[in-house]
Short mmCIF file of C-alpha atoms in Angstrom, two decimals:
data_model
loop_
_atom_site.label_atom_id
_atom_site.label_comp_id
_atom_site.label_asym_id
_atom_site.label_seq_id
_atom_site.Cartn_x
_atom_site.Cartn_y
_atom_site.Cartn_z
CA UNK A 1 -25.97 2.03 5.07
CA UNK A 2 -27.84 -0.03 2.51
CA UNK A 3 -28.91 -3.52 3.49
CA UNK A 4 -26.72 -5.02 0.77
CA UNK A 5 -23.61 -3.47 2.37
CA UNK A 6 -24.45 -4.37 5.97
CA UNK A 7 -21.77 -6.38 7.74
CA UNK A 8 -23.14 -9.77 8.79
CA UNK A 9 -23.69 -10.69 12.42
CA UNK A 10 -20.60 -12.39 13.81
CA UNK A 11 -18.20 -10.17 11.83
CA UNK A 12 -15.36 -9.06 14.11
CA UNK A 13 -13.20 -5.94 13.86
CA UNK A 14 -10.31 -4.90 16.07
CA UNK A 15 -8.62 -1.54 16.42
CA UNK A 16 -5.35 -1.12 14.55
CA UNK A 17 -2.41 -1.59 16.90
CA UNK A 18 -1.15 1.88 15.97
CA UNK A 19 -4.46 3.59 16.82
CA UNK A 20 -4.27 5.77 19.92
CA UNK A 21 -6.90 6.72 22.42
CA UNK A 22 -6.56 10.39 23.27
CA UNK A 23 -7.98 12.73 25.88
CA UNK A 24 -9.01 10.00 28.27
CA UNK A 25 -10.75 7.95 25.59
CA UNK A 26 -12.77 10.80 24.12
CA UNK A 27 -10.99 10.63 20.76
CA UNK A 28 -9.42 7.94 18.65
CA UNK A 29 -6.46 8.67 16.37
CA UNK A 30 -5.72 6.45 13.39
CA UNK A 31 -2.43 6.86 11.55
CA UNK A 32 -2.93 5.27 8.12
CA UNK A 33 -4.88 7.03 6.85
CA UNK A 34 -4.75 9.87 9.38
CA UNK A 35 -8.12 10.14 11.11
CA UNK A 36 -9.19 11.74 14.38
CA UNK A 37 -12.54 10.39 15.49
CA UNK A 38 -14.72 11.40 18.41
CA UNK A 39 -16.61 8.37 19.73
CA UNK A 40 -19.79 8.68 21.73
CA UNK A 41 -19.69 6.88 25.10
CA UNK A 42 -22.04 4.15 23.86
CA UNK A 43 -19.73 3.52 20.90
CA UNK A 44 -16.73 3.21 23.25
CA UNK A 45 -18.65 0.67 25.31
CA UNK A 46 -19.33 -1.41 22.20
CA UNK A 47 -15.60 -1.54 21.46
CA UNK A 48 -14.77 -2.73 24.94
CA UNK A 49 -11.46 -2.68 26.76
CA UNK A 50 -9.71 -4.79 24.13
CA UNK A 51 -10.71 -2.60 21.23
CA UNK A 52 -12.67 -5.43 19.61
CA UNK A 53 -16.20 -5.23 18.27
CA UNK A 54 -18.43 -8.15 17.33
CA UNK A 55 -21.31 -7.23 15.04
CA UNK A 56 -24.58 -8.37 16.62
CA UNK A 57 -27.10 -5.80 15.38
CA UNK A 58 -27.53 -2.85 13.03
CA UNK A 59 -25.89 -0.44 15.48
CA UNK A 60 -22.75 -2.56 15.75
CA UNK A 61 -22.70 -3.06 12.00
CA UNK A 62 -22.78 0.70 11.37
CA UNK A 63 -20.04 1.40 13.89
CA UNK A 64 -17.85 -1.41 12.55
CA UNK A 65 -18.30 -0.12 9.00
CA UNK A 66 -17.32 3.40 10.04
CA UNK A 67 -14.18 2.16 11.80
CA UNK A 68 -13.21 -0.01 8.83
CA UNK A 69 -13.71 2.80 6.34
CA UNK A 70 -11.67 5.16 8.51
CA UNK A 71 -8.82 2.64 8.58
CA UNK A 72 -8.62 2.58 12.39
CA UNK A 73 -9.90 -1.01 12.67
CA UNK A 74 -9.49 -4.16 10.62
CA UNK A 75 -11.35 -7.45 10.26
CA UNK A 76 -9.90 -10.23 12.40
CA UNK A 77 -10.48 -13.92 12.76
CA UNK A 78 -14.12 -14.08 11.80
CA UNK A 79 -15.20 -16.89 14.07
CA UNK A 80 -17.91 -18.85 12.29
CA UNK A 81 -17.77 -16.53 9.27
CA UNK A 82 -15.32 -17.87 6.72
CA UNK A 83 -16.51 -16.07 3.63
CA UNK A 84 -17.30 -17.84 0.37
CA UNK A 85 -15.96 -21.40 -0.01
CA UNK A 86 -12.84 -22.30 -1.96
CA UNK A 87 -15.04 -24.19 -4.38
CA UNK A 88 -16.36 -20.87 -5.75
CA UNK A 89 -12.92 -19.67 -6.90
CA UNK A 90 -11.29 -19.84 -10.32
CA UNK A 91 -7.56 -19.11 -10.55
CA UNK A 92 -6.21 -17.26 -13.60
CA UNK A 93 -2.50 -17.58 -14.40
CA UNK A 94 -0.93 -15.39 -17.12
CA UNK A 95 2.33 -16.92 -18.34
CA UNK A 96 4.88 -16.41 -21.07
CA UNK A 97 7.96 -18.60 -21.59
CA UNK A 98 8.04 -19.83 -18.00
CA UNK A 99 7.15 -23.55 -17.93
CA UNK A 100 9.20 -24.28 -14.79
CA UNK A 101 7.48 -21.52 -12.83
CA UNK A 102 4.07 -22.69 -14.04
CA UNK A 103 4.86 -26.25 -13.00
CA UNK A 104 5.86 -25.07 -9.53
CA UNK A 105 2.72 -22.92 -9.19
CA UNK A 106 0.30 -25.68 -10.25
CA UNK A 107 1.92 -28.07 -7.78
CA UNK A 108 1.50 -25.50 -5.01
CA UNK A 109 -2.16 -24.97 -5.91
CA UNK A 110 -2.78 -28.71 -5.78
CA UNK A 111 -1.37 -28.71 -2.25
CA UNK A 112 -2.81 -25.47 -0.86
CA UNK A 113 -6.17 -25.10 -2.65
CA UNK A 114 -7.35 -28.56 -3.73
CA UNK A 115 -11.03 -27.55 -3.98
CA UNK A 116 -10.63 -24.87 -6.64
CA UNK A 117 -13.21 -25.01 -9.42
CA UNK A 118 -10.71 -24.42 -12.19
CA UNK A 119 -7.28 -23.04 -13.04
CA UNK A 120 -7.16 -21.14 -16.34
CA UNK A 121 -3.63 -20.80 -17.70
CA UNK A 122 -3.33 -18.07 -20.35
CA UNK A 123 -0.24 -18.53 -22.52
CA UNK A 124 0.58 -15.03 -23.76
CA UNK A 125 2.35 -15.92 -27.02
CA UNK A 126 5.18 -18.09 -25.69
CA UNK A 127 7.93 -19.05 -28.12
CA UNK A 128 7.33 -22.74 -27.37
CA UNK A 129 3.60 -23.34 -26.78
CA UNK A 130 4.11 -27.06 -26.27
CA UNK A 131 6.17 -26.48 -23.11
CA UNK A 132 3.17 -25.14 -21.22
CA UNK A 133 0.89 -27.82 -22.69
CA UNK A 134 3.14 -30.50 -21.23
CA UNK A 135 3.10 -28.83 -17.82
CA UNK A 136 -0.70 -28.60 -17.82
CA UNK A 137 -1.06 -32.21 -18.99
CA UNK A 138 0.93 -33.62 -16.07
CA UNK A 139 -0.53 -31.38 -13.35
CA UNK A 140 -2.09 -33.11 -10.35
CA UNK A 141 -5.09 -30.82 -10.77
CA UNK A 142 -6.00 -32.91 -13.82
CA UNK A 143 -8.96 -31.77 -15.87
CA UNK A 144 -9.47 -28.69 -13.70
CA UNK A 145 -6.57 -26.98 -15.49
CA UNK A 146 -7.44 -25.37 -18.81
CA UNK A 147 -4.94 -23.81 -21.21
CA UNK A 148 -5.87 -20.80 -23.35
CA UNK A 149 -3.36 -19.35 -25.79
CA UNK A 150 -2.73 -15.97 -27.39
CA UNK A 151 -1.07 -16.48 -30.80
CA UNK A 152 1.15 -13.47 -30.08
CA UNK A 153 1.98 -11.61 -26.90
CA UNK A 154 -0.59 -9.00 -25.87
CA UNK A 155 0.79 -8.26 -22.40
CA UNK A 156 -0.06 -9.47 -18.89
CA UNK A 157 -3.16 -7.26 -18.59
CA UNK A 158 -4.69 -8.81 -21.72
CA UNK A 159 -3.78 -12.30 -20.53
CA UNK A 160 -5.53 -11.72 -17.21
CA UNK A 161 -8.58 -10.34 -18.99
CA UNK A 162 -8.75 -13.40 -21.24
CA UNK A 163 -8.78 -15.61 -18.16
CA UNK A 164 -11.32 -13.38 -16.44
CA UNK A 165 -13.69 -13.63 -19.40
CA UNK A 166 -13.32 -17.43 -19.47
CA UNK A 167 -13.96 -17.89 -15.73
CA UNK A 168 -17.32 -19.32 -14.77
CA UNK A 169 -17.30 -18.38 -11.08
CA UNK A 170 -18.08 -15.18 -9.24
CA UNK A 171 -14.66 -15.12 -7.56
CA UNK A 172 -11.37 -15.04 -9.46
CA UNK A 173 -7.85 -15.22 -8.06
CA UNK A 174 -5.03 -13.88 -10.21
CA UNK A 175 -1.64 -15.50 -9.65
CA UNK A 176 1.46 -14.80 -11.71
CA UNK A 177 3.59 -17.73 -12.82
CA UNK A 178 6.55 -16.61 -10.70
CA UNK A 179 4.70 -16.92 -7.38
CA UNK A 180 4.11 -19.83 -5.01
CA UNK A 181 1.09 -19.56 -2.67
CA UNK A 182 1.93 -20.67 0.85
CA UNK A 183 -0.24 -23.02 2.95
CA UNK A 184 -3.39 -21.29 4.16
CA UNK A 185 -3.12 -18.41 1.69
CA UNK A 186 -6.68 -18.45 0.37
CA UNK A 187 -8.84 -18.70 3.52
CA UNK A 188 -7.92 -15.25 4.96
CA UNK A 189 -8.68 -13.61 1.61
CA UNK A 190 -12.04 -15.35 1.34
CA UNK A 191 -12.85 -14.30 4.90
CA UNK A 192 -12.63 -10.64 3.84
CA UNK A 193 -15.34 -11.30 1.28
CA UNK A 194 -17.75 -12.10 4.11
CA UNK A 195 -18.06 -8.31 3.95
CA UNK A 196 -20.50 -7.85 1.06
CA UNK A 197 -18.97 -4.47 0.21
CA UNK A 198 -15.43 -5.83 -0.20
CA UNK A 199 -14.58 -6.61 -3.83
CA UNK A 200 -10.82 -7.24 -3.66
CA UNK A 201 -8.47 -8.83 -1.14
CA UNK A 202 -4.72 -9.04 -1.59
CA UNK A 203 -2.15 -11.17 0.25
CA UNK A 204 1.31 -10.25 1.42
CA UNK A 205 4.03 -10.95 -1.17
CA UNK A 206 7.20 -12.38 0.39
CA UNK A 207 10.39 -13.78 -1.08
CA UNK A 208 10.50 -17.32 -2.42
CA UNK A 209 12.02 -19.73 0.12
CA UNK A 210 15.52 -20.84 -0.79
CA UNK A 211 15.85 -18.32 -3.60
CA UNK A 212 19.34 -17.27 -2.55
CA UNK A 213 21.62 -15.78 0.07
CA UNK A 214 23.08 -12.72 -1.67
CA UNK A 215 22.77 -9.31 -0.06
CA UNK A 216 20.24 -8.28 -2.72
CA UNK A 217 18.19 -11.33 -1.70
CA UNK A 218 18.33 -10.10 1.86
CA UNK A 219 17.44 -6.55 0.86
CA UNK A 220 14.45 -7.72 -1.19
CA UNK A 221 13.39 -9.89 1.73
CA UNK A 222 13.26 -6.79 3.89
CA UNK A 223 12.26 -4.11 1.38
CA UNK A 224 10.69 -5.58 -1.76
CA UNK A 225 8.48 -3.22 -3.76
CA UNK A 226 5.84 -5.98 -3.74
CA UNK A 227 5.86 -6.54 0.03
CA UNK A 228 3.52 -4.04 1.67
CA UNK A 229 4.34 -5.06 5.21
CA UNK A 230 2.95 -6.99 8.13
CA UNK A 231 0.04 -4.69 9.03
CA UNK A 232 -3.41 -5.16 7.47
CA UNK A 233 -5.35 -2.23 6.16
CA UNK A 234 -7.67 -0.77 3.57
CA UNK A 235 -6.19 -0.15 0.14
CA UNK A 236 -6.57 3.60 -0.35
CA UNK A 237 -4.73 6.08 -2.59
CA UNK A 238 -2.05 8.15 -0.86
CA UNK A 239 -1.91 5.94 2.25
CA UNK A 240 0.51 3.30 3.50
CA UNK A 241 -1.22 0.70 1.30
CA UNK A 242 -1.92 2.77 -1.78
CA UNK A 243 -1.78 -0.15 -4.21
CA UNK A 244 -1.35 -3.91 -4.33
CA UNK A 245 0.55 -5.85 -6.99
CA UNK A 246 -1.34 -8.01 -9.46
CA UNK A 247 1.05 -10.88 -8.73
CA UNK A 248 -1.65 -12.21 -6.39
CA UNK A 249 -5.22 -10.91 -6.01
CA UNK A 250 -8.66 -12.26 -5.14
CA UNK A 251 -11.54 -10.31 -6.71
CA UNK A 252 -15.26 -10.38 -7.24
CA UNK A 253 -15.58 -10.89 -10.96
CA UNK A 254 -18.65 -8.68 -11.32
CA UNK A 255 -16.84 -5.66 -9.86
CA UNK A 256 -14.03 -5.71 -12.40
CA UNK A 257 -16.11 -5.08 -15.49
CA UNK A 258 -13.72 -5.26 -18.45
CA UNK A 259 -10.84 -5.89 -16.05
CA UNK A 260 -7.32 -4.53 -16.46
CA UNK A 261 -6.53 -1.78 -18.95
CA UNK A 262 -4.74 -3.62 -21.77
CA UNK A 263 -3.12 -0.42 -23.03
CA UNK A 264 -0.93 -0.34 -19.92
CA UNK A 265 2.16 -2.54 -19.83
CA UNK A 266 3.18 -1.25 -16.40
CA UNK A 267 1.17 -0.18 -13.32
CA UNK A 268 -2.01 -1.75 -14.67
CA UNK A 269 -2.60 -3.15 -11.17
CA UNK A 270 -2.37 0.31 -9.59
CA UNK A 271 -4.72 1.64 -12.27
CA UNK A 272 -7.24 -1.09 -11.40
CA UNK A 273 -7.07 -0.23 -7.70
CA UNK A 274 -7.60 3.47 -8.41
CA UNK A 275 -10.58 2.77 -10.67
CA UNK A 276 -12.21 0.47 -8.14
CA UNK A 277 -11.66 3.01 -5.37
CA UNK A 278 -13.17 5.78 -7.50
CA UNK A 279 -16.20 3.56 -8.04
CA UNK A 280 -16.72 3.34 -4.28
CA UNK A 281 -15.50 -0.24 -3.86
CA UNK A 282 -13.82 -1.42 -0.67
CA UNK A 283 -10.45 -3.13 -1.00
CA UNK A 284 -8.45 -4.93 1.70
CA UNK A 285 -4.83 -5.93 2.24
CA UNK A 286 -4.36 -9.08 4.34
CA UNK A 287 -0.78 -9.96 5.39
CA UNK A 288 -1.89 -13.17 7.11
CA UNK A 289 -2.24 -14.62 3.61
CA UNK A 290 1.24 -15.24 2.19
CA UNK A 291 2.27 -15.72 -1.42
CA UNK A 292 5.97 -16.15 -2.17
CA UNK A 293 7.51 -14.43 -5.18
CA UNK A 294 10.69 -15.18 -7.09
CA UNK A 295 12.37 -11.80 -6.80
CA UNK A 296 14.82 -10.60 -9.41
CA UNK A 297 18.15 -10.38 -7.60
CA UNK A 298 20.69 -10.35 -10.43
CA UNK A 299 21.91 -6.76 -10.09
CA UNK A 300 21.12 -5.51 -13.60
CA UNK A 301 17.75 -7.29 -13.79
CA UNK A 302 16.86 -6.02 -10.32
CA UNK A 303 17.77 -2.41 -11.12
CA UNK A 304 16.01 -2.31 -14.48
CA UNK A 305 12.87 -3.68 -12.82
CA UNK A 306 12.93 -0.73 -10.41
CA UNK A 307 13.32 1.59 -13.40
CA UNK A 308 10.39 -0.14 -15.10
CA UNK A 309 8.19 0.43 -12.06
CA UNK A 310 9.07 4.14 -12.12
CA UNK A 311 7.82 4.57 -15.68
CA UNK A 312 4.29 3.77 -14.51
CA UNK A 313 3.87 6.98 -12.48
CA UNK A 314 3.32 9.28 -15.48
CA UNK A 315 0.44 7.36 -17.10
CA UNK A 316 -1.17 6.96 -13.67
CA UNK A 317 -0.87 10.70 -12.97
CA UNK A 318 -2.49 11.50 -16.31
CA UNK A 319 -5.33 8.99 -15.89
CA UNK A 320 -5.94 9.71 -12.20
CA UNK A 321 -4.97 13.33 -11.45
CA UNK A 322 -3.68 13.81 -7.93
CA UNK A 323 -3.45 10.10 -7.17
CA UNK A 324 0.33 9.60 -7.21
CA UNK A 325 2.03 12.85 -6.13
CA UNK A 326 5.61 12.41 -4.88
CA UNK A 327 4.80 14.43 -1.77
CA UNK A 328 1.63 15.58 0.02
CA UNK A 329 1.98 18.28 2.66
CA UNK A 330 -0.15 20.83 4.46
CA UNK A 331 0.87 24.44 3.72
CA UNK A 332 2.51 24.91 7.12
CA UNK A 333 4.55 21.70 6.76
CA UNK A 334 5.67 22.71 3.27
CA UNK A 335 6.77 26.09 4.64
CA UNK A 336 8.74 24.40 7.43
CA UNK A 337 10.53 22.17 4.90
CA UNK A 338 11.47 25.15 2.72
CA UNK A 339 12.68 27.21 5.67
CA UNK A 340 14.81 24.42 7.10
CA UNK A 341 16.09 23.56 3.64
CA UNK A 342 17.52 27.08 3.37
CA UNK A 343 19.97 26.06 6.14
CA UNK A 344 20.04 29.47 7.78
CA UNK A 345 19.57 30.40 11.43
CA UNK A 346 16.77 32.77 10.51
CA UNK A 347 15.10 29.92 8.61
CA UNK A 348 15.19 27.70 11.71
CA UNK A 349 13.61 30.43 13.81
CA UNK A 350 10.97 31.06 11.16
CA UNK A 351 10.23 27.33 10.94
CA UNK A 352 9.74 27.20 14.71
CA UNK A 353 7.34 30.13 14.45
CA UNK A 354 5.36 28.47 11.65
CA UNK A 355 5.15 25.27 13.70
CA UNK A 356 3.90 27.21 16.72
CA UNK A 357 1.20 28.88 14.62
CA UNK A 358 0.20 25.47 13.21
CA UNK A 359 -0.09 24.11 16.77
CA UNK A 360 -2.25 27.10 17.78
CA UNK A 361 -4.55 26.65 14.79
CA UNK A 362 -4.96 22.91 15.41
CA UNK A 363 -5.60 23.51 19.09
CA UNK A 364 -8.26 26.11 18.23
CA UNK A 365 -9.92 23.59 15.92
CA UNK A 366 -9.96 20.94 18.64
CA UNK A 367 -11.33 23.33 21.28
CA UNK A 368 -13.78 25.57 19.38
CA UNK A 369 -15.64 28.40 21.05
CA UNK A 370 -18.91 27.09 19.62
CA UNK A 371 -19.94 23.41 19.87
CA UNK A 372 -19.12 21.37 16.79
CA UNK A 373 -19.60 17.76 15.85
CA UNK A 374 -17.81 17.53 12.52
CA UNK A 375 -15.58 14.71 13.71
CA UNK A 376 -18.06 12.99 15.99
CA UNK A 377 -18.93 9.35 15.46
CA UNK A 378 -22.12 8.56 17.34
CA UNK A 379 -23.17 5.12 18.48
CA UNK A 380 -25.24 4.87 15.30
CA UNK A 381 -22.11 5.34 13.22
CA UNK A 382 -23.20 8.73 11.90
CA UNK A 383 -20.66 11.44 11.19
CA UNK A 384 -21.70 14.93 12.17
CA UNK A 385 -25.31 15.48 13.23
CA UNK A 386 -26.38 17.91 15.90
CA UNK A 387 -23.90 20.06 17.78
CA UNK A 388 -22.77 18.49 21.02
CA UNK A 389 -20.55 20.23 23.57
CA UNK A 390 -19.29 16.85 24.82
CA UNK A 391 -17.12 16.41 21.72
CA UNK A 392 -14.71 19.13 22.84
CA UNK A 393 -11.37 17.72 23.88
CA UNK A 394 -10.32 18.29 27.46
CA UNK A 395 -6.63 18.48 26.52
CA UNK A 396 -6.63 20.12 23.08
CA UNK A 397 -3.09 21.46 23.47
CA UNK A 398 -1.58 18.03 24.08
CA UNK A 399 -3.49 16.46 21.20
CA UNK A 400 -2.54 19.34 18.91
CA UNK A 401 1.14 18.89 19.83
CA UNK A 402 0.91 15.19 18.95
CA UNK A 403 -0.76 15.90 15.59
CA UNK A 404 1.73 18.61 14.67
CA UNK A 405 4.64 16.38 15.73
CA UNK A 406 3.38 13.55 13.54
CA UNK A 407 2.99 16.03 10.70
CA UNK A 408 6.62 17.13 11.08
CA UNK A 409 7.89 13.55 11.03
CA UNK A 410 5.85 12.81 7.92
CA UNK A 411 7.07 16.01 6.25
CA UNK A 412 10.71 15.15 6.99
CA UNK A 413 10.33 11.64 5.59
CA UNK A 414 8.60 12.87 2.45
CA UNK A 415 11.07 15.70 1.88
CA UNK A 416 14.03 13.33 2.15
CA UNK A 417 12.32 10.87 -0.19
CA UNK A 418 11.68 13.66 -2.68
CA UNK A 419 15.38 14.57 -2.77
CA UNK A 420 16.82 11.05 -3.07
CA UNK A 421 14.06 9.28 -5.04
CA UNK A 422 11.72 11.43 -7.10
CA UNK A 423 13.85 14.51 -7.70
CA UNK A 424 17.33 13.03 -7.49
CA UNK A 425 18.39 14.10 -11.04
CA UNK A 426 17.57 17.72 -10.18
CA UNK A 427 19.21 17.33 -6.75
CA UNK A 428 22.36 15.93 -8.37
CA UNK A 429 22.62 18.93 -10.69
CA UNK A 430 22.07 21.31 -7.78
CA UNK A 431 24.76 19.56 -5.74
CA UNK A 432 27.30 20.37 -8.44
CA UNK A 433 26.88 24.10 -7.95
CA UNK A 434 25.69 24.58 -4.36
CA UNK A 435 27.28 23.60 -1.08
CA UNK A 436 23.91 23.81 0.68
CA UNK A 437 22.33 21.43 -1.83
CA UNK A 438 25.24 19.01 -1.40
CA UNK A 439 24.74 19.10 2.35
CA UNK A 440 21.00 18.54 1.99
CA UNK A 441 21.52 15.61 -0.39
CA UNK A 442 24.07 14.01 1.93
CA UNK A 443 21.86 14.37 4.99
CA UNK A 444 18.80 13.07 3.13
CA UNK A 445 20.68 10.14 1.58
CA UNK A 446 22.22 8.93 4.83
CA UNK A 447 19.47 9.95 7.23
CA UNK A 448 16.56 8.57 5.21
CA UNK A 449 18.47 5.38 4.42
CA UNK A 450 19.37 4.66 8.05
CA UNK A 451 15.83 5.47 9.21
CA UNK A 452 14.46 3.11 6.58
CA UNK A 453 16.90 0.38 7.65
CA UNK A 454 15.82 0.85 11.26
CA UNK A 455 12.14 0.51 10.36
CA UNK A 456 12.65 -2.62 8.28
CA UNK A 457 15.36 -4.38 10.30
CA UNK A 458 14.41 -7.74 11.83
CA UNK A 459 13.33 -7.46 15.46
CA UNK A 460 14.62 -9.79 18.13
CA UNK A 461 12.29 -12.76 18.37
CA UNK A 462 10.49 -11.85 15.17
CA UNK A 463 9.52 -15.05 13.32
CA UNK A 464 10.92 -15.57 9.86
CA UNK A 465 8.52 -15.22 6.97
CA UNK A 466 8.46 -18.14 4.54
CA UNK A 467 10.34 -16.10 1.98
CA UNK A 468 13.22 -15.06 4.20
CA UNK A 469 16.55 -16.84 3.70
CA UNK A 470 18.71 -17.48 6.71
CA UNK A 471 21.15 -19.82 8.33
CA UNK A 472 19.71 -23.14 9.54
CA UNK A 473 18.70 -22.92 13.14
CA UNK A 474 19.05 -19.14 13.26
CA UNK A 475 15.87 -17.54 14.67
CA UNK A 476 14.19 -14.61 13.01
CA UNK A 477 14.66 -13.01 9.66
CA UNK A 478 18.18 -12.48 8.36
CA UNK A 479 19.34 -8.93 8.65
CA UNK A 480 21.46 -6.76 6.42
CA UNK A 481 24.09 -4.44 7.80
CA UNK A 482 23.28 -0.72 7.50
CA UNK A 483 26.05 -0.09 4.94
CA UNK A 484 24.87 -2.59 2.35
CA UNK A 485 21.23 -1.81 3.07
CA UNK A 486 21.94 1.86 2.43
CA UNK A 487 23.70 1.09 -0.88
CA UNK A 488 20.84 -1.13 -2.06
CA UNK A 489 18.22 1.37 -0.95
CA UNK A 490 19.89 4.22 -2.77
CA UNK A 491 20.26 2.09 -5.93
CA UNK A 492 16.57 1.19 -5.59
CA UNK A 493 15.64 4.87 -5.45
CA UNK A 494 17.97 5.79 -8.30
CA UNK A 495 16.40 3.18 -10.56
CA UNK A 496 12.87 4.26 -9.72
CA UNK A 497 13.81 7.92 -10.18
CA UNK A 498 15.28 7.29 -13.62
CA UNK A 499 12.10 5.50 -14.66
CA UNK A 500 9.96 8.27 -13.18
CA UNK A 501 11.70 11.00 -15.17
CA UNK A 502 11.79 8.90 -18.33
CA UNK A 503 8.08 8.21 -18.05
CA UNK A 504 7.39 11.90 -17.45
CA UNK A 505 9.42 12.77 -20.55
CA UNK A 506 7.58 10.21 -22.67
CA UNK A 507 4.22 11.42 -21.39
CA UNK A 508 5.20 15.09 -21.75
CA UNK A 509 3.96 15.78 -18.24
CA UNK A 510 5.31 17.01 -14.90
CA UNK A 511 2.33 15.61 -12.99
CA UNK A 512 4.19 12.71 -11.29
CA UNK A 513 6.98 15.11 -10.21
CA UNK A 514 4.75 17.82 -8.78
CA UNK A 515 4.24 17.84 -4.99
CA UNK A 516 0.79 18.60 -3.65
CA UNK A 517 0.14 21.17 -0.96
CA UNK A 518 -3.27 20.30 0.46
CA UNK A 519 -5.73 23.08 1.15
CA UNK A 520 -3.53 25.71 -0.48
CA UNK A 521 -6.22 26.77 -2.96
CA UNK A 522 -8.82 27.22 -0.22
CA UNK A 523 -6.33 29.16 1.91
CA UNK A 524 -5.46 31.50 -0.96
CA UNK A 525 -9.13 32.00 -1.78
CA UNK A 526 -9.78 32.90 1.84
CA UNK A 527 -6.93 35.40 1.84
CA UNK A 528 -8.23 37.02 -1.33
CA UNK A 529 -11.72 37.18 0.16
CA UNK A 530 -10.48 38.91 3.32
CA UNK A 531 -8.42 41.42 1.36
CA UNK A 532 -11.25 42.39 -1.01
#
């Protein structure tokens, strides 16, 4: 690790609550992204019983970095480390024909971030330029608000870039004009930048308080496309947090270069994340920082927005091959899905046999005949190194069963999502001519929808997020009955699917519709080599 990337002393990381110790503490399993790590005894001692590590020297810094990069640990309350001060941040606000939203946002910034250096409002060709001038003139931020105007609309990406170029600080926060930052939103994001390698931190986007009580309000409160959930994590392609919306971001200005791609009118935020990741930058999602968003909940506006999001998959797939596949499976999991999808008794038996072979192969990998250290993480934070018999698992069969079981659950979720979201036009045509396809579509539609409702339903005693509507005095987030949730979820998927296929047609590409079977090429090459 270079000195410039070393985590500072006092930096604290804690294991993800979903991480599992396996084999009596010899291995650590992270679930998003999937990682199985062997930790040397000295490394386990540094983590302690509570799974928390405080960086105090180079050894701790290397181990903490390895755990962060693997996604099995996250930064926590940083003690005396608070990151850069608020006074080093410029806020950029792109806006078009939304003076009321801008007024609300500037008032919130005056309350929640009073020490900002400057707020740059970029008017992207509004029909009435004077409306935004009046809002800026009466803002409580006074002379720290500057208005820049595009004579004609160039899109939100260009507006953000104009503000980025005008900013005079090393840190820039992007906030859309339809958001309202909640108290304490900026400090957790700044704390992530105590890590010198982190270049972007994103808050959790929740619903705007008091926005409404309709069932679409409630659905968006539970399942908004912008809300990436209550668990922190690294922002990595093809993981639980594969992107973050540009509605609210904190970035290091130097890392962005030219900024957003102005040719993209949709998914420019995902494109930015993918480019930064490809450049080796580290990006973090922090749900402790809350920014409320005015969701679209009028049915037609809401549905067309989902469609609009879907159109972004094709340009992303062309610019970043392999980054946004609708499904990613190992060969054995893909075979199981196909065999079960045939809905025949012989297919079920064959799927069980494939699963058993997968378990045997995983078990053999975890208990090799010769010592290996490919997955070992030593106390120095190195991966690999010399062979060490101590990295063999004592219970490889049990660990293999857990890994294969998790793979089956993931495969089932992805296969159902493929049928009802990404491939639903093809599934609908198939259902017209095949009873088996109709049965598969029905099972996927109901089963995936109910499972999704169960995952996102409010838990008893769960505190309400600022954006969640509810009855006065009623604890927790408001729920939505399974029937209406299922209808909204299916409409959500239908809208996205329409946009996905339309974008693929416009881009003349099947890339965003093509599932990926990982390792298939290497497996086929190996088979050809053995047969030659």
